Amino acid sequence: VRTYLLRRLAQLVPVLLGIAFVTFAIVRAAPGDPAALMVDVQLLSPEDLQRFRGELGLDAPWPLQFVRIVGELASGQLKSFRTGEPVLGVLLDRLPVTAALLVGALVLAVVAGVPLGILSATRPHGRLDNWLTVAALGGVSVPNFWFALVLMYLFAGVWQLLPVSGIGPTTKLTYTVLDMVPYFVLPTTVLALAIVPAVMRYVRSSMIDALAQDYVRTARGKGVSELGVVYRHALRNALLPVVTVVGMLLPILVGATAVIESVFAMPGLGRLVVEAAVNRDYPTILTLNFLTAAVVLLTTLVVDVLYVVLDPRIRLE
Amino acid sequence: MSGPGRSSEWRRFAANRRAGVGAVVLMTLALTSLLAPVLARHDPDRQRLGPALEAPSARHLMGTDSFGRDVFSRTLWGGRVSQAIGLLSMAVSVVAGVTVGGLAGYYGGRTDGALTRLTELTITFPTLFALITLVAVFGASVPLLVLAIGLTSWPITARVVRAEFLTLREREFVQAARALGATGARTMVAHILPNVVPVIIVAATLRVAYVILVEAGLSYLGLGVPAPTASWGGMVADGREHLFRAWWVSFFPGLFVFLTVMSYNLVGDGLRDAFDPRQLAAPSRRSGRRAPPHTSPGVREGSTPMGKKFLAFAVLILVTGALVVGGAASGEKVAVVAVGTTFINLNPLTHIVSNMRVVNNLLFDGLTRFDDDTYQPKPDLAESWTVSRDGLEYVFKLRRGVVFHDGTPFTAHDVKFSWEVICHKDNARMADAYVDHYTPIKGCREYHDGTAGGVDGIEVVDDATLRVRLNEPYTPFLVSSAVTGILPRAKYQGIPVKALSQHPLSRAVVGTGPFMYVDWKEGDRLVLKANPRYFLGKPRLDGLVIRFIPDAATRLLEFRSGGIHFAFFSPVRPEDFTPARSDPRVVAKAYTGIWHYFFAVDHTNPLFKDGKVRQALNHAFDRARILKDLWGGQGTVVNSPINAALPAFNRKVPVPEYDPGKARALLREAGWQPGPDGVLVKDGKRFEFAIVNFPGTSKDMAVAYQDYLKQIGMATRLDTIDFPTLWGVRFRPGKFEALSFLWPSGFYPDPGVGLYPFLCANSRTGYCNPEADRLVVRGRSTLNPEERNRTYWQLQDVYARDLPFIWIATPADLRLASPRLVLPERQSDFLVMKSITEWDLKE
């Protein structure tokens, strides 16, 4: 396992460098002086610009520039136009909301996707499976911003069951985590919808494989009930690879937060990206882009390693 | 060079009912989009076709939007844009995917390793974030969108193609071609590629679906196809504001996105089944990450179905419980006020923006404030003052016993410190002449230029006495300069002025006002609590929460559910306002408007240099009709930058009448003749320009202006940008052609305050008339009130001739309030906010 881990870590380096390079390329390729891009044009004096160029290392040869800019991005030390503070602060401030949404959506997707996948797999190409296939296609075809509005219209507008927007009750000066739960119901549901089909389809194929295995046939032969076969024998072996789906879905989910947090007015990282884009707050948007990609990448790695650690059957070269 | 039995695959596809439905829907949608010019009975951009927000009917199949435009026509036209971008991006994506996948699969080895890594990198990148970044840096345009979406969505195609190439390169016919001396490129293109076509078709079909969704998402966020082009995502976003009143505006374009994407997915899925029957037996493992698990049954006990049910139940209980708890009253009297935009910071010494003025009233006090009815100065931190006969010297007696929020006592030193910070050379506030009320103070300019170590004109006589000397009489002094909030010197003097606006203490501010800073969650809320030591007594409220809700529909809904009590600086649509009058859950109030809406042109632009052209513009707009269409008729038309409640307002200047015939005649006199398409032409140049605006009412008005300008032969585009860029960068001579903007003239207590933008030295439109400049300066330095008013009247005559702006209207400020909120009766919502200490909440 250690060699595997080392190998994966070694692979990570070029990929991280790749992300850094892409971000760097965007900064360099942007129209206008990259230094002017990174500071508030309104308040820019020539001396300021010169100083800033120095700070970014823009007067140095480009490999040095690369190191400097990537360093600034990775440490979150670039200063936002809007607040004038290092981006890292705002980022950490906004992280909990997004993290809660992501975890909630993943849990919800697994809770809904796994049983549906099993149902689908018990009789492949049966009527239920066909309907679920169509439903899954429907799920990935729904524009999330539109679905969010539809749910908002119904649950908050017509039935008034859930709050409209924000992350907590406003009529109190302070509130508890429990107070915040209703505010996360709709956004989490919409986020989960985009990935439930993927989880479901994955469980389905994994289950069909597992059900075709010899040990399942043996179990059936021994007279174990159908339910017993499905749950006790096939499911457990089918579920483990599902872990890896989480890794694959994370980039999609993270991207979707930009839309969902905007629709529901939640102060998270996704909305920050959109706000920064609208306000042309380049330091914020570039840092955010870089760090998110890095974190997503690391998470994917952790999930893969976890999978290897959890499943003793995986043979490592 | 298709393989044997391919026709059977097409038969299999034809037999797939789901795919068939998808194909039919798809073709219908494509046809309707193509035939939009024929099918759409209405011009998609033509306004006032029907009443605004009319429900679907036989005349308007999908109703009308807020401008009375036909949603059905717009949806059909919008489909052309969305589908075109979808198909083009797909092409880019497929070319990139096939190239990468083909090279990797054919050459294998190191090439494969590197390209696979690249694929992995692209797939791990949160695509939407990357796209937003690209749009933010390079600006949104159709070519950029096509390229960017295409170049971020190829990895899945690459993977599939790579797998195909890997197997095919080992096949006999490929080996044979190579043995016969075909080059690598030729082998790939002529021999392998034709066999991969079906796989590519499948991938391409599924990619179109994905790409259309991405484009719609970007357009929804306002980062996609630039306005005014209709696209589905943008239309859903436009309708968002009216969601709870007119669901159809958002619903139908969104439904079309869904139908289109779903159809592509059905067809793609059907094609895959048809071309790859293996997947019927063992469904796709498209990810290709690792081999399926095998062997060994007895694994440990996992979560049982029982456990899952329990989990679901627990979640349900939790949610219900939270709902009940969340709904319960908290006992504290906390009023919630919504505002449309967030603040830069809360420090009145570094910034002064209209909505921040109000917050400053909550957290700070100035030496004076002005009376809500008479606009005359009255005591605040200063108990009393005297002014010398020549108007050059002010002596303030300060209130004793006042303490700042942090407990330090307030003295004259704090005033001197605060005002000197404003004059400091590193303070950007000074650069904005529009709010500069401090240069009249003796020594302020010198201190700002760095030729003096302090401001001579501000003198601390003792802790409770301050003497201020001016260079020349400045009549707005007591109602504009002396009202700025005072900050404690002890707390702020260590901070370099340059760093002040960005310092944490400019967010967590310390003042003397009725409320104290508690917390500020960026983009969400600002929390304030009552100051128990406020010198006029603790406010009745225990706390005040300011929420940033840019969206009118969300605000309306929050009102109904009791989530907010008052919305400030945030217009309510007339169509929402009227029903609100009979809604017991809200109180509807129409305040006197303070915002003067105007249309401005760049006076340095050759199109508008001729005064006749500006006079023509002055007669082009039906002001009363605009008020009626957009604001339900509530408000007044305007023709001056001066607050009509002040005696300096000139009642004799007529409001220009709407007369398109006269406008056209004036344009003819200026040499403009209608061209073949009705657009005016002069010396071969068409009368074409862009109207810069920002989202919200500025954009709404711009859309209306556009319609009227078309009638007099001017072709215009809308250029919608964010407010900071408009105000900070574009609203300068040479940086715009025309713009739709608004000015808070109605809350200026003195006419001298709002006239800076017209002075030659800092004109934002390039307007410059030395005569007008002289009148402005004479007005603000004339001590005799009658003489002063006469000067301002004369000035307004000059403005009516020169037309620095084309003033349009001041709509009433329609506001909603919660019935629980006890508000003082005031003229404007600004004044209501100003008197926050009188607010109360009842159960």
mmCIF file of N, CA, C and O in Angstrom, chain A residues 132-165:
data_model
loop_
_atom_site.group_PDB
_atom_site.id
_atom_site.type_symbol
_atom_site.label_atom_id
_atom_site.label_comp_id
_atom_site.label_asym_id
_atom_site.label_seq_id
_atom_site.Cartn_x
_atom_site.Cartn_y
_atom_site.Cartn_z
ATOM 1 N N LEU A 132 -36.809 3.433 -14.287
ATOM 2 C CA LEU A 132 -35.746 4.083 -13.510
ATOM 3 C C LEU A 132 -34.655 4.636 -14.435
ATOM 4 O O LEU A 132 -34.052 5.669 -14.144
ATOM 5 N N THR A 133 -34.420 3.923 -15.553
ATOM 6 C CA THR A 133 -33.422 4.414 -16.513
ATOM 7 C C THR A 133 -33.857 5.758 -17.092
ATOM 8 O O THR A 133 -33.071 6.708 -17.174
ATOM 9 N N VAL A 134 -35.137 5.814 -17.471
ATOM 10 C CA VAL A 134 -35.657 7.075 -18.006
ATOM 11 C C VAL A 134 -35.566 8.179 -16.945
ATOM 12 O O VAL A 134 -35.138 9.302 -17.226
ATOM 13 N N ALA A 135 -35.936 7.796 -15.716
ATOM 14 C CA ALA A 135 -35.891 8.783 -14.639
ATOM 15 C C ALA A 135 -34.465 9.283 -14.431
ATOM 16 O O ALA A 135 -34.239 10.476 -14.210
ATOM 17 N N ALA A 136 -33.503 8.360 -14.521
ATOM 18 C CA ALA A 136 -32.111 8.749 -14.334
ATOM 19 C C ALA A 136 -31.684 9.719 -15.433
ATOM 20 O O ALA A 136 -31.025 10.728 -15.167
ATOM 21 N N LEU A 137 -32.083 9.421 -16.646
ATOM 22 C CA LEU A 137 -31.762 10.339 -17.749
ATOM 23 C C LEU A 137 -32.417 11.691 -17.509
ATOM 24 O O LEU A 137 -31.827 12.738 -17.755
ATOM 25 N N GLY A 138 -33.655 11.643 -17.009
ATOM 26 C CA GLY A 138 -34.346 12.886 -16.671
ATOM 27 C C GLY A 138 -33.560 13.665 -15.631
ATOM 28 O O GLY A 138 -33.374 14.872 -15.753
ATOM 29 N N GLY A 139 -33.079 12.942 -14.620
ATOM 30 C CA GLY A 139 -32.337 13.584 -13.532
ATOM 31 C C GLY A 139 -31.110 14.332 -14.027
ATOM 32 O O GLY A 139 -30.845 15.447 -13.593
ATOM 33 N N VAL A 140 -30.370 13.719 -14.962
ATOM 34 C CA VAL A 140 -29.171 14.422 -15.435
ATOM 35 C C VAL A 140 -29.513 15.482 -16.466
ATOM 36 O O VAL A 140 -28.671 16.279 -16.837
ATOM 37 N N SER A 141 -30.773 15.472 -16.957
ATOM 38 C CA SER A 141 -31.149 16.446 -17.986
ATOM 39 C C SER A 141 -31.771 17.718 -17.420
ATOM 40 O O SER A 141 -31.926 18.696 -18.128
ATOM 41 N N VAL A 142 -32.153 17.689 -16.149
ATOM 42 C CA VAL A 142 -32.825 18.864 -15.581
ATOM 43 C C VAL A 142 -31.802 19.980 -15.335
ATOM 44 O O VAL A 142 -30.796 19.746 -14.691
ATOM 45 N N PRO A 143 -32.061 21.171 -15.837
ATOM 46 C CA PRO A 143 -31.171 22.285 -15.481
ATOM 47 C C PRO A 143 -31.344 22.589 -14.002
ATOM 48 O O PRO A 143 -32.465 22.841 -13.560
ATOM 49 N N ASN A 144 -30.249 22.544 -13.247
ATOM 50 C CA ASN A 144 -30.392 22.647 -11.787
ATOM 51 C C ASN A 144 -30.958 23.991 -11.329
ATOM 52 O O ASN A 144 -31.737 24.046 -10.390
ATOM 53 N N PHE A 145 -30.607 25.078 -12.034
ATOM 54 C CA PHE A 145 -31.123 26.386 -11.595
ATOM 55 C C PHE A 145 -32.635 26.449 -11.753
ATOM 56 O O PHE A 145 -33.341 27.022 -10.928
ATOM 57 N N TRP A 146 -33.114 25.803 -12.797
ATOM 58 C CA TRP A 146 -34.554 25.800 -13.058
ATOM 59 C C TRP A 146 -35.283 24.922 -12.044
ATOM 60 O O TRP A 146 -36.312 25.306 -11.483
ATOM 61 N N PHE A 147 -34.720 23.736 -11.799
ATOM 62 C CA PHE A 147 -35.314 22.831 -10.826
ATOM 63 C C PHE A 147 -35.362 23.497 -9.442
ATOM 64 O O PHE A 147 -36.349 23.388 -8.718
ATOM 65 N N ALA A 148 -34.299 24.212 -9.115
ATOM 66 C CA ALA A 148 -34.260 24.925 -7.841
ATOM 67 C C ALA A 148 -35.394 25.943 -7.753
ATOM 68 O O ALA A 148 -36.062 26.060 -6.724
ATOM 69 N N LEU A 149 -35.644 26.647 -8.846
ATOM 70 C CA LEU A 149 -36.723 27.641 -8.847
ATOM 71 C C LEU A 149 -38.084 26.965 -8.715
ATOM 72 O O LEU A 149 -38.967 27.456 -8.009
ATOM 73 N N VAL A 150 -38.244 25.831 -9.398
ATOM 74 C CA VAL A 150 -39.514 25.114 -9.310
ATOM 75 C C VAL A 150 -39.766 24.678 -7.864
ATOM 76 O O VAL A 150 -40.854 24.893 -7.315
ATOM 77 N N LEU A 151 -38.733 24.091 -7.234
ATOM 78 C CA LEU A 151 -38.896 23.654 -5.839
ATOM 79 C C LEU A 151 -39.151 24.841 -4.927
ATOM 80 O O LEU A 151 -39.993 24.799 -4.030
ATOM 81 N N MET A 152 -38.458 25.930 -5.192
ATOM 82 C CA MET A 152 -38.622 27.128 -4.371
ATOM 83 C C MET A 152 -40.052 27.655 -4.500
ATOM 84 O O MET A 152 -40.686 28.027 -3.512
ATOM 85 N N TYR A 153 -40.525 27.666 -5.739
ATOM 86 C CA TYR A 153 -41.893 28.129 -6.004
ATOM 87 C C TYR A 153 -42.893 27.310 -5.197
ATOM 88 O O TYR A 153 -43.790 27.863 -4.555
ATOM 89 N N LEU A 154 -42.698 25.979 -5.208
ATOM 90 C CA LEU A 154 -43.666 25.114 -4.540
ATOM 91 C C LEU A 154 -43.495 25.124 -3.025
ATOM 92 O O LEU A 154 -44.424 25.421 -2.286
ATOM 93 N N PHE A 155 -42.294 24.821 -2.545
ATOM 94 C CA PHE A 155 -42.116 24.608 -1.111
ATOM 95 C C PHE A 155 -42.089 25.917 -0.324
ATOM 96 O O PHE A 155 -42.559 25.969 0.808
ATOM 97 N N ALA A 156 -41.518 26.943 -0.900
ATOM 98 C CA ALA A 156 -41.434 28.198 -0.161
ATOM 99 C C ALA A 156 -42.592 29.126 -0.527
ATOM 100 O O ALA A 156 -43.127 29.826 0.326
ATOM 101 N N GLY A 157 -43.014 29.090 -1.804
ATOM 102 C CA GLY A 157 -44.037 30.019 -2.246
ATOM 103 C C GLY A 157 -45.437 29.502 -1.978
ATOM 104 O O GLY A 157 -46.198 30.088 -1.210
ATOM 105 N N VAL A 158 -45.771 28.392 -2.599
ATOM 106 C CA VAL A 158 -47.144 27.909 -2.533
ATOM 107 C C VAL A 158 -47.468 27.288 -1.176
ATOM 108 O O VAL A 158 -48.441 27.634 -0.531
ATOM 109 N N TRP A 159 -46.603 26.366 -0.720
ATOM 110 C CA TRP A 159 -46.922 25.655 0.526
ATOM 111 C C TRP A 159 -46.291 26.291 1.758
ATOM 112 O O TRP A 159 -46.676 25.977 2.880
ATOM 113 N N GLN A 160 -45.317 27.142 1.557
ATOM 114 C CA GLN A 160 -44.644 27.811 2.670
ATOM 115 C C GLN A 160 -44.166 26.855 3.748
ATOM 116 O O GLN A 160 -44.366 27.072 4.950
ATOM 117 N N LEU A 161 -43.547 25.761 3.320
ATOM 118 C CA LEU A 161 -43.032 24.770 4.262
ATOM 119 C C LEU A 161 -41.588 25.049 4.649
ATOM 120 O O LEU A 161 -41.150 24.718 5.746
ATOM 121 N N LEU A 162 -40.863 25.630 3.715
ATOM 122 C CA LEU A 162 -39.430 25.825 3.949
ATOM 123 C C LEU A 162 -39.070 27.288 3.699
ATOM 124 O O LEU A 162 -39.743 27.973 2.945
ATOM 125 N N PRO A 163 -37.988 27.747 4.338
ATOM 126 C CA PRO A 163 -37.563 29.133 4.103
ATOM 127 C C PRO A 163 -37.057 29.316 2.669
ATOM 128 O O PRO A 163 -36.637 28.352 2.026
ATOM 129 N N VAL A 164 -37.109 30.541 2.195
ATOM 130 C CA VAL A 164 -36.780 30.833 0.806
ATOM 131 C C VAL A 164 -35.279 30.811 0.556
ATOM 132 O O VAL A 164 -34.797 30.198 -0.389
ATOM 133 N N SER A 165 -34.551 31.537 1.377
ATOM 134 C CA SER A 165 -33.142 31.731 1.049
ATOM 135 C C SER A 165 -32.366 32.060 2.306
ATOM 136 O O SER A 165 -32.928 32.253 3.370
#
